[in-house]
Coordinates of C-alpha atoms and ligand atoms in Angstrom, one line a residue:
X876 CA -12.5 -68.5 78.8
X877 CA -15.7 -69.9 77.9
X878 CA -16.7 -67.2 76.1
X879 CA -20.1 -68.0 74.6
X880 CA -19.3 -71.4 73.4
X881 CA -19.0 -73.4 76.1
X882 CA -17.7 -76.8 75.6
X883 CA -16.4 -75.8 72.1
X884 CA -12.9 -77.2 73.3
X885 CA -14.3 -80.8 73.2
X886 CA -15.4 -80.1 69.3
X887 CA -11.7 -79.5 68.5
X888 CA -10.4 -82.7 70.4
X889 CA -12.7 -85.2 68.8
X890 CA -10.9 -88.1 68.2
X891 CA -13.6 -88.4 64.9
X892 CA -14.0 -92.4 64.0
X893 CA -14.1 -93.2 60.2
X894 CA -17.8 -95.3 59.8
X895 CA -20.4 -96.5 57.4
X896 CA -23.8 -97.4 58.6
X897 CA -27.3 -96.4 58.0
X898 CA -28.4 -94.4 60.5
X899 CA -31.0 -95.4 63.0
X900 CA -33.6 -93.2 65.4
X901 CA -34.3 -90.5 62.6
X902 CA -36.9 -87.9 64.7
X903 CA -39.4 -86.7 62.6
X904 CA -40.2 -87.1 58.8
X905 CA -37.9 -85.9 55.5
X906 CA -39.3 -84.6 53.0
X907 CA -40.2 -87.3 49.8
X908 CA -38.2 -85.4 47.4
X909 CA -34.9 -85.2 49.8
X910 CA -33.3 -88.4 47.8
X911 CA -30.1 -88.3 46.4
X912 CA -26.8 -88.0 47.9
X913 CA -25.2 -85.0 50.5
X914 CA -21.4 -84.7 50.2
X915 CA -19.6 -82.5 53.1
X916 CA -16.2 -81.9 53.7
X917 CA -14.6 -80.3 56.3
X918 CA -11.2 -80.4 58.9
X919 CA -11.6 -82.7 61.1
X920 CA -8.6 -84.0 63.0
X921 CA -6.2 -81.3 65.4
X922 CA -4.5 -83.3 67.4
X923 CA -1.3 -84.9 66.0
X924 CA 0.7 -86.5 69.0
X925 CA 1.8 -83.6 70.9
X926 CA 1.0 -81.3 68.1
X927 CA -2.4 -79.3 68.7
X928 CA -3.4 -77.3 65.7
X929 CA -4.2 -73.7 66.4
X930 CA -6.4 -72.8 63.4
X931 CA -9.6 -74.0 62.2
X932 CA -7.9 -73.9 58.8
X933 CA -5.1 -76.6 59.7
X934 CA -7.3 -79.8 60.4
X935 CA -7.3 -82.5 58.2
X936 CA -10.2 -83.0 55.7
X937 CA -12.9 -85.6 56.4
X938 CA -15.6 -86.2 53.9
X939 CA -19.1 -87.2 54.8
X940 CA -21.6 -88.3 52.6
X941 CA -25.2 -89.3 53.1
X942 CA -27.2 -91.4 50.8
X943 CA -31.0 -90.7 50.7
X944 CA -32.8 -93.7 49.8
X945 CA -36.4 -94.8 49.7
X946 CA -35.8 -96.5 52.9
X947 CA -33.3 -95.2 54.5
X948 CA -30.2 -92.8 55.2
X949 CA -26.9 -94.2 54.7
X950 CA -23.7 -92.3 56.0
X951 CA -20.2 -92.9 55.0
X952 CA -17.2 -90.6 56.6
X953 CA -13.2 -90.8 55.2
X954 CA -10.5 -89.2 55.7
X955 CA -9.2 -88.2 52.8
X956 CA -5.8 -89.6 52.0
X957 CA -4.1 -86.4 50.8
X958 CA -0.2 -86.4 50.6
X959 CA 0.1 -84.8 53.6
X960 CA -2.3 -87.1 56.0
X961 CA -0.5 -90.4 54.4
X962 CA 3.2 -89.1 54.8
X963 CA 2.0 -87.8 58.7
X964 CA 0.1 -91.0 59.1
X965 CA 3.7 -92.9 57.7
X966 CA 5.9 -90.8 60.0
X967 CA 3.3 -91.2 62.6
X968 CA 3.6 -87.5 63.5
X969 CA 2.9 -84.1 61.8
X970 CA 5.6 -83.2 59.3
X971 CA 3.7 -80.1 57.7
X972 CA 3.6 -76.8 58.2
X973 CA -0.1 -75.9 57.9
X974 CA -2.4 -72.2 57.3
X975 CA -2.3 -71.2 61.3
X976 CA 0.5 -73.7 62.7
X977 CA 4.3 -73.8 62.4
X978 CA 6.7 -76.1 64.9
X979 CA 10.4 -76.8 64.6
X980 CA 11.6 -78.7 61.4
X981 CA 7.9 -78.5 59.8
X982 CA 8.1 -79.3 56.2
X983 CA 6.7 -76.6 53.0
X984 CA 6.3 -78.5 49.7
X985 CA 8.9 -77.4 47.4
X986 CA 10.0 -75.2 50.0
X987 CA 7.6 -72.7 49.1
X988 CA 3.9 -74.1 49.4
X989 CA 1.7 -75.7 52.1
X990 CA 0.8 -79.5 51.8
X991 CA -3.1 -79.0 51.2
X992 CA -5.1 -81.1 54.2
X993 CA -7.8 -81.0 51.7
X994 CA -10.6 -79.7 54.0
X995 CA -12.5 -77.0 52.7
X996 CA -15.4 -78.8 50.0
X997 CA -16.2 -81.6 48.0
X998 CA -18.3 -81.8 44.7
X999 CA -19.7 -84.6 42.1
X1000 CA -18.3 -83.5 38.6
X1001 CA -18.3 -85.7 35.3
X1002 CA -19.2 -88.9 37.3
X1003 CA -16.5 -88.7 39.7
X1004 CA -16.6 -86.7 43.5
X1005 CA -13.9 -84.3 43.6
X1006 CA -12.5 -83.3 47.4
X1007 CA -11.2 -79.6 47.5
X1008 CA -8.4 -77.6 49.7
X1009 CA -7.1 -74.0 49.5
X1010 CA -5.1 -74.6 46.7
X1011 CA -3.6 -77.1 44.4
X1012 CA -4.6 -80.5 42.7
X1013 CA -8.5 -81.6 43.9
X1014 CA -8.7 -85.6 45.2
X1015 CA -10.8 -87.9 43.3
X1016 CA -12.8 -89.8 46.1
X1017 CA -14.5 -93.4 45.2
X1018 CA -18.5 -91.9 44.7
X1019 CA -19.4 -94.6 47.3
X1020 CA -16.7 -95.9 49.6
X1021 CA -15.2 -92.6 49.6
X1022 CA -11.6 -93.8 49.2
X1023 CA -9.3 -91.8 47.8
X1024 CA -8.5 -92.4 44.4
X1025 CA -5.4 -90.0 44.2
X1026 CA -5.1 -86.7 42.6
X1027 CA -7.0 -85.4 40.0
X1028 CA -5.1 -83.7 37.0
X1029 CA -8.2 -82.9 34.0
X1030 CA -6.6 -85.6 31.7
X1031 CA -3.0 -83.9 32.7
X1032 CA -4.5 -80.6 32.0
X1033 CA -3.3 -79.4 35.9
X1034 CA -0.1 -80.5 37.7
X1035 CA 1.2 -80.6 41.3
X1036 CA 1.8 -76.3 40.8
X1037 CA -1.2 -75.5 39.1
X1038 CA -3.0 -73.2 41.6
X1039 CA -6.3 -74.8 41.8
X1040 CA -9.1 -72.9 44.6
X1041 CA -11.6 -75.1 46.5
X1042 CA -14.3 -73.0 45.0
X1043 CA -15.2 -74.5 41.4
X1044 CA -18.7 -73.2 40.2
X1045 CA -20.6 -75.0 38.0
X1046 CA -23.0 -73.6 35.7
X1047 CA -26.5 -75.7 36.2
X1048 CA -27.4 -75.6 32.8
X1049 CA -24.4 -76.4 30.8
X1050 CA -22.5 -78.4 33.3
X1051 CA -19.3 -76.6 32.7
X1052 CA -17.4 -76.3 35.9
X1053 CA -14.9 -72.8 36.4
X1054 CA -12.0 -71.9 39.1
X1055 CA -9.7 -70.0 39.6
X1056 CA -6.1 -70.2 41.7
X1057 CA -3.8 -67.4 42.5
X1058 CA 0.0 -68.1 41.2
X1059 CA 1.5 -66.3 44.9
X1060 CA 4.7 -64.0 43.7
X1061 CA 5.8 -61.0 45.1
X1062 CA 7.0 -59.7 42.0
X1063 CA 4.3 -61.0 39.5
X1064 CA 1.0 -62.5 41.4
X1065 CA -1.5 -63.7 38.9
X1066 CA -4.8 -64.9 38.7
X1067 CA -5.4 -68.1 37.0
X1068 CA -9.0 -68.6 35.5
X1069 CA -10.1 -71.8 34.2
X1070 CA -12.9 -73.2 32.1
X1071 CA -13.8 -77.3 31.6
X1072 CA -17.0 -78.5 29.5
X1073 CA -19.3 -80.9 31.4
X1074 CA -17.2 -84.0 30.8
X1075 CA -13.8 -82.1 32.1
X1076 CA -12.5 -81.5 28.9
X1077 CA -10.1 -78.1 29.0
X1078 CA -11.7 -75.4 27.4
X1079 CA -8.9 -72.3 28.5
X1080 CA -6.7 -71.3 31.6
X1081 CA -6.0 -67.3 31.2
X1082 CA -3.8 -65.4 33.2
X1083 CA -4.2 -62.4 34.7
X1084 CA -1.9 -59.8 36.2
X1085 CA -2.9 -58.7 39.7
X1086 CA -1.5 -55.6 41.5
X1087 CA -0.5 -57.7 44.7
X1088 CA -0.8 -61.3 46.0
X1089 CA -3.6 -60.8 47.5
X1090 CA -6.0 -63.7 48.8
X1091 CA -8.7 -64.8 47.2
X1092 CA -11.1 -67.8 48.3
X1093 CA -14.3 -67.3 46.2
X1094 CA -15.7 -65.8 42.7
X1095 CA -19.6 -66.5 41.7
X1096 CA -20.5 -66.4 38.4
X1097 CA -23.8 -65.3 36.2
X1098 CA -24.9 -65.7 32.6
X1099 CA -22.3 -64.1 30.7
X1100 CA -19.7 -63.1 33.5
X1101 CA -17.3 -64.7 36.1
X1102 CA -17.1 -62.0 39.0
X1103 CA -13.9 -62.0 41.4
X1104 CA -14.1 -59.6 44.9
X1105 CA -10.2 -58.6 45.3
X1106 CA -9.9 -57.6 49.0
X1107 CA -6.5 -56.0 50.3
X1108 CA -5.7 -59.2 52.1
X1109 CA -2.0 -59.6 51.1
X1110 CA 0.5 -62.8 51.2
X1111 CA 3.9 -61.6 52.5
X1112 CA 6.2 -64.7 49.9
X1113 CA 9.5 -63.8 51.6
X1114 CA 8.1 -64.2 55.4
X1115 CA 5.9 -67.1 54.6
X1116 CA 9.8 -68.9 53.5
X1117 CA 10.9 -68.2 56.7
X1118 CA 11.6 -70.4 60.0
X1119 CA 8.3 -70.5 61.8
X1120 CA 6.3 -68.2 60.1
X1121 CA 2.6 -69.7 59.2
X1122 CA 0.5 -68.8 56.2
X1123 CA -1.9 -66.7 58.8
X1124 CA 1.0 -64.8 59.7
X1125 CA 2.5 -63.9 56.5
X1126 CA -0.8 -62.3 55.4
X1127 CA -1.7 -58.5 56.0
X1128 CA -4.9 -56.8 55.9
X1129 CA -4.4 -52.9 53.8
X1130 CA -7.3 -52.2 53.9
X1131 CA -5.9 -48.0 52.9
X1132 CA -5.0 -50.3 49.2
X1133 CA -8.7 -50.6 48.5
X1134 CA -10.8 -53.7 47.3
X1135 CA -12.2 -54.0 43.8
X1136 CA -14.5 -56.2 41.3
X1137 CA -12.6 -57.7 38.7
X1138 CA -15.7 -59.0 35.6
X1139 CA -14.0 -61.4 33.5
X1140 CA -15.9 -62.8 30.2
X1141 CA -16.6 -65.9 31.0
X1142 CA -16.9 -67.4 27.2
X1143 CA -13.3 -66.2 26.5
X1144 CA -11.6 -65.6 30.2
X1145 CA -10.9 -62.0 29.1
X1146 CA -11.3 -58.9 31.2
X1147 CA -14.5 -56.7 31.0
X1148 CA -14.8 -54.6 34.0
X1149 CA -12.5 -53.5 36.9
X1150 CA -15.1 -51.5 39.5
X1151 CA -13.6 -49.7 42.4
X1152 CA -16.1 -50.7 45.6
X1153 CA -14.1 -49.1 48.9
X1154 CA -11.9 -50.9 51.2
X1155 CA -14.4 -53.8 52.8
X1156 CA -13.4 -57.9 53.1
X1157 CA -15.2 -60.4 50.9
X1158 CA -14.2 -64.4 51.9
X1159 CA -17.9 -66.2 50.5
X1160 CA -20.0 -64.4 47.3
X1161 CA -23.4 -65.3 47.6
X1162 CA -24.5 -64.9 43.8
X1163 CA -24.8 -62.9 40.3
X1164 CA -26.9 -62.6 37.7
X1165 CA -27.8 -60.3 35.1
X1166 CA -30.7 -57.8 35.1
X1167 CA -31.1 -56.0 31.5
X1168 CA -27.3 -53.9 31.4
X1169 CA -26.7 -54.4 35.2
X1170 CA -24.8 -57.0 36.7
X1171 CA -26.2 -57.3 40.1
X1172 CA -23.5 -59.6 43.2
X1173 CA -25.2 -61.0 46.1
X1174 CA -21.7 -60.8 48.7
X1175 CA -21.2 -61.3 52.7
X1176 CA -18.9 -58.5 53.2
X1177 CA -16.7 -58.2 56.4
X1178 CA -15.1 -55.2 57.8
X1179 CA -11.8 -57.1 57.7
X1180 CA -10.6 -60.3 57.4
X1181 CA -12.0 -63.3 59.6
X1182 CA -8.9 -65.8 59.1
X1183 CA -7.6 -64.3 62.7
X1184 CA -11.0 -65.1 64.1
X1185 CA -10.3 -68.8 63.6
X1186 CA -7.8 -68.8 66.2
X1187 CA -6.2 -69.7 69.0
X1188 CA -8.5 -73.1 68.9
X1189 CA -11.0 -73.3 70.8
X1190 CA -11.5 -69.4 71.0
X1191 CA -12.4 -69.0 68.3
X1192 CA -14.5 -65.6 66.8
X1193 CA -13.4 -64.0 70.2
X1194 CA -13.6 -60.1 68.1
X1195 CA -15.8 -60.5 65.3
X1196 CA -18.6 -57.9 65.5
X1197 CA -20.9 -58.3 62.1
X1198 CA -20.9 -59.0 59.2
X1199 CA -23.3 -57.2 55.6
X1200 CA -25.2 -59.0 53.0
X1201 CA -24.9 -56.8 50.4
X1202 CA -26.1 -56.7 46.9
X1203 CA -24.4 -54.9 44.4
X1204 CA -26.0 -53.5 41.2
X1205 CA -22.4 -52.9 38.8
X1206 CA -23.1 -51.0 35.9
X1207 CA -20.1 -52.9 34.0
X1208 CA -19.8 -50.8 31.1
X1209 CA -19.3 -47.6 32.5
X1210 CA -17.0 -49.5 35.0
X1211 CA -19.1 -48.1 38.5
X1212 CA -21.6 -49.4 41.3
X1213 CA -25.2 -48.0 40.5
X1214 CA -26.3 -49.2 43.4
X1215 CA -25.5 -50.7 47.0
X1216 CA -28.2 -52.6 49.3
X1217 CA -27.5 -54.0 52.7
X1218 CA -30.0 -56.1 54.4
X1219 CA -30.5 -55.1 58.1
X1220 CA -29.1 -58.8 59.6
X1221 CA -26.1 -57.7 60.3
X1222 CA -24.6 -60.9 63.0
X1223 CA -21.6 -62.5 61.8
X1224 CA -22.6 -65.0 59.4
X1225 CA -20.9 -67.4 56.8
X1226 CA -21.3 -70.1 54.4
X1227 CA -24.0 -68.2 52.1
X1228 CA -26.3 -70.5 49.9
X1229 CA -29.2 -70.4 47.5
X1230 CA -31.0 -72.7 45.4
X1231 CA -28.6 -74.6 43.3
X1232 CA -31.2 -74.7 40.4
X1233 CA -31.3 -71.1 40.3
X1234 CA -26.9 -70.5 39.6
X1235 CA -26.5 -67.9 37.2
X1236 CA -30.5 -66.6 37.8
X1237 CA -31.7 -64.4 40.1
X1238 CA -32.5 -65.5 43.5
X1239 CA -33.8 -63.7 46.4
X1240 CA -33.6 -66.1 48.9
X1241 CA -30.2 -67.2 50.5
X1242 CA -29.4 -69.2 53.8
X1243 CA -26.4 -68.8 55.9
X1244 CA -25.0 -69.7 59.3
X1245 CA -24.6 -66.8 62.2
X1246 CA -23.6 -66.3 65.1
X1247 CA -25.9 -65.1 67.5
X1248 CA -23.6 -63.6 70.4
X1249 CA -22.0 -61.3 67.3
X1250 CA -20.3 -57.5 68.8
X1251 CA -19.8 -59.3 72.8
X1252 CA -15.8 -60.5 73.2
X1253 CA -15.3 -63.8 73.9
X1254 CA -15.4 -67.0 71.9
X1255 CA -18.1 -67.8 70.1
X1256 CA -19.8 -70.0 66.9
X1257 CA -22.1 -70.2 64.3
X1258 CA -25.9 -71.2 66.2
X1259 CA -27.8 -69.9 64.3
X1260 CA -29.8 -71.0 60.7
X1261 CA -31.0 -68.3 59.1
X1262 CA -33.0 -67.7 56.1
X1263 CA -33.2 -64.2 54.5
X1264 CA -34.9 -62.5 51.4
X1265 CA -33.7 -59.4 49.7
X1266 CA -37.3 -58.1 50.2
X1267 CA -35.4 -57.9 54.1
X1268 CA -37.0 -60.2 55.9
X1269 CA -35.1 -63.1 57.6
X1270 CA -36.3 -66.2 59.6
X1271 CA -34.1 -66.9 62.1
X1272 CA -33.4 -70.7 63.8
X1273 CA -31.7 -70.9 67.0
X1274 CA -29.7 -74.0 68.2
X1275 CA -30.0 -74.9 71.8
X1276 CA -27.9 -73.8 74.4
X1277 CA -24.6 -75.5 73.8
X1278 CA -25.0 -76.5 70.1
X1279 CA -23.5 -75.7 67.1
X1280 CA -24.0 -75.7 63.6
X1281 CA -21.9 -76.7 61.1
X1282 CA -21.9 -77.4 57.2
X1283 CA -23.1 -74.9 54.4
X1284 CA -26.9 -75.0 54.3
X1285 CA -27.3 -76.9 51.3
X1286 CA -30.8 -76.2 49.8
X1287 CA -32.6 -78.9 48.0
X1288 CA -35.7 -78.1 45.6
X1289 CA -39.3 -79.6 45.9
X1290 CA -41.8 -79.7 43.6
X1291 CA -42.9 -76.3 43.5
X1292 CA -41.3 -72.9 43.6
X1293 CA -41.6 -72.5 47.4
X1294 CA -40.8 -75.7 48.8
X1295 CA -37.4 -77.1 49.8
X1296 CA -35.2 -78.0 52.3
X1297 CA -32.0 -76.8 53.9
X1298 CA -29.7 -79.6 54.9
X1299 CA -27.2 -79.1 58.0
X1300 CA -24.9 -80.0 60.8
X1301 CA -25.9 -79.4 64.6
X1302 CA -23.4 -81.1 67.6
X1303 CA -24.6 -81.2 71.0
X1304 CA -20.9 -80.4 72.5
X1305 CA -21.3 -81.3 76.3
X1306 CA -22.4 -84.8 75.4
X1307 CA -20.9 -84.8 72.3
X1308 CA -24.1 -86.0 69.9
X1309 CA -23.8 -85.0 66.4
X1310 CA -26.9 -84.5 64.2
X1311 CA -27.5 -83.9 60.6
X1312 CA -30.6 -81.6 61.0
X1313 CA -33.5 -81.1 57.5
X1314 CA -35.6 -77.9 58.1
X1315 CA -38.0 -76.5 55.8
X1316 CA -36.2 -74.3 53.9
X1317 CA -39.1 -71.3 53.7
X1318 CA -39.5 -71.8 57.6
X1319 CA -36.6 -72.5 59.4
X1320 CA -37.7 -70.9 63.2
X1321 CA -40.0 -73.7 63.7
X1322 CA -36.7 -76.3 63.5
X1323 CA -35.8 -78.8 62.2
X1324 CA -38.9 -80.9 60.6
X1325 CA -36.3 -84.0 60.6
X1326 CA -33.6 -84.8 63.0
X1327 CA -30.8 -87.5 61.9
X1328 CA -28.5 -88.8 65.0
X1329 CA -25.4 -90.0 64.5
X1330 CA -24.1 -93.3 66.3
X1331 CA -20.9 -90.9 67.2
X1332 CA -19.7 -87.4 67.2
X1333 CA -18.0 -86.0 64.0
X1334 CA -16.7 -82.6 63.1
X1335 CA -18.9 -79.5 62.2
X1336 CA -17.7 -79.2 58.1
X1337 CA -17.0 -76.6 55.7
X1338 CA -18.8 -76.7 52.4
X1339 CA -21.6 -79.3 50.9
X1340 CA -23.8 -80.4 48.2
X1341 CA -26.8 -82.3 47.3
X1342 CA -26.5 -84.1 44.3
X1343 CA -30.3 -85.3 43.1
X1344 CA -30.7 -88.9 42.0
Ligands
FE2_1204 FE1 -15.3 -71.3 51.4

């Protein structure tokens, strides 16, 4: 069952040690203007007891940080003490139902909700680092120690039911920092949009109707608009209240329903534009900008959903095929697509990144992670670091033979316009050695230009950040 990933069972059953230490036996030489601090977050734990988790979704979130100093590299790794890893670690079992696993007597909050293992990103906002899950309230995380701090409310702004995403943008300039959350009803779903200045203070929360609960994981945002990609992925309430039935279950791809823009304003929350784009699966936007009247929206889109291609852990991607960078030129007054490119790497790839500097501008160069053995059955991962241009050109880094990459390849500028770095994950599985790799970002087929060991295995991580000291 090995698939194309062999050993990819022993990533799922690390038994991942909390630790703080600077790291030793660094190969190679990073770059001078690599020096601030890395944040990563991702689910790390899926084995509770007898309880193994079946989705990648389920795991419970660790954070990693590493500190680029003058000297050295310092990295710090916690478990962050949501509600449901503290009342699990009290009962010493799992008590929660989570996205892809349900057992006898499992616990939803309020009957209704899933206790968030906080696991999909982590961000610096307003002088405090803010860990992220699906939905509800972010953590606040101690900047250095990484402790948990407990949840954070906006100055009360956000309670225990506000539906809060784990995909806050932040706009580079101002500093204001938007989301979204989806209020999950099967008789009135609504969007929530929200809007804080650069010190968290609320600006608005609007409300808008949507024609079914669908899913939503991601928005991007340009200069004057917040831009959401409504896919026909849809929450079944009733079923998800049932005995045994997981959030993966209780969701149905209808594709015949159609997916669509919806262009918010993003100075008053208001709608603009709704744009009918045909019946494709967006999880991750890549970007938008403006370009005179055109909105233009850099998205990875999917042919369906991937969510089932996250499971049964370890096999996991067994039927993905490819996946389509596409950029969309929206003419959003006359409410229409002007214009559709697709760049011709089409593996299955995720976690799309640019230049951070460059949110809100446009950008024509974007990293994400593939998977080379895309279209064969079988399990697979992401092993692949790949950097492409909408000129359509791509550079393409391949991991060795029984590594994989994790963590979003987080960019991170250099002095001029064509130098940086991308920062990410590789793990040896079949002797389980874990590796924060640097590469230069413009050249990433000649590998990694700095190779950072760990002094043991952690899991491969969701979303990260560089934050520039
Ligand atoms: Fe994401």
């Amino acid at each position: 069952m090995d698939g194309h990933a062999p050993f990819l069972e022993r990533v799922f059953s690390l038994d991942v040690r909390e630790g703080s230490y600077v790291l030793e036996g660094i190969e190679g030489e990073i770059p001078d203007y690599v020096r601030g601090n890395y944040y990563l977050n991702g689910p790390a734990r899926f084995v509770q007891g007898d309880l193994k988790y079946r989705h990648w979704l389920d795991g419970d979130g660790m954070v990693c940080s590493l500190q680029f100093g003058e000297k050295d590299v310092h990295l710090t790794n916690r478990y962050v003490r949501s509600r449901k890893f503290v009342d699990e670690a009290e009962a010493g079992q799992a008590l929660y139902r989570t996205f892809g696993t349900a057992f006898d007597d499992d616990a939803l909050i309020r009957g209704i909700a899933l206790a968030s293992p906080v696991n999909v990103s982590v961000y610096p906002f307003a002088g405090k680092l803010l860990a992220f899950g699906e939905q509800g309230l972010p953590y606040e995380l101690d900047l250095v120690s990484l402790e948990t701090l407990g949840e954070y409310t906006f100055g009360k702004r956000l309670n225990a039911i506000s539906p809060f995403s784990a995909h806050p943008k932040f706009d580079s300039e101002s500093g204001e920092l938007f989301n979204f959350g989806i209020a999950f009803s099967s008789t009135q779903p609504m969007l929530n949009v929200y809007r804080f200045d650069a010190q968290a203070n609320f600006i608005y929360r609007k409300r808008h109707a949507l024609n079914s609960p669908c899913s939503i994981h991601d928005f991007a945002l340009s200069k004057n608009y917040a831009v959401f990609y409504l896919s026909p992925y849809i929450l079944d309430m009733g079923k998800l209240m049932g005995e045994g039935c997981t959030l993966m279950d209780a969701l149905e791809w209808m594709p015949e329903r159609g997916s669509r823009l919806l262009v918010l304003s993003r100075e008053t929350g208001d709608e603009v534009a709704t744009v009918e784009i045909g019946e494709n699966y967006c999880l991750h936007l890549t970007q938008a900008f403006e370009d005179n009247d055109a909105l233009i929206l850099d998205v990875i889109e999917l042919t369906e959903p991937v969510y089932d291609q996250y499971q049964v852990i370890p096999d996991l991607f067994s039927d993905v095929r490819e996946a389509r960078s596409v950029r969309l030129t929206v003419d959003v007054a006359k409410q229409s697509v002007r214009c559709r490119n697709e760049l011709s790497y089409r593996m299955m790839c995720d976690f799309p990144a640019i230049d951070p500097r460059k949110t809100t501008q446009r950008c024509d160069d974007f990293w994400v992670l593939g998977i080379s053995q895309s279209r064969k059955p079988g399990r697979k991962f992401l092993d692949q670091l790949v950097h492409l241009n909408w000129n359509d050109t791509h550079d393409i880094y391949q991991a060795p033979a029984n590594h994989y990459l994790g963590g979003e390849p987080v960019f991170v500028g250099g002095p001029e316009e064509k130098d940086g770095a991308i920062i990410c994950q590789m793990l040896d599985a079949e002797n389980l050695k874990s590796f924060f790799v640097i590469f230069d970002a413009f050249d990433v087929a000649k590998g990694p230009v700095a190779t950072l060991p760990l002094h043991s295995p952690i899991h491969l991580g969701f979303h990260a950040c560089f934050e520039i000291t």
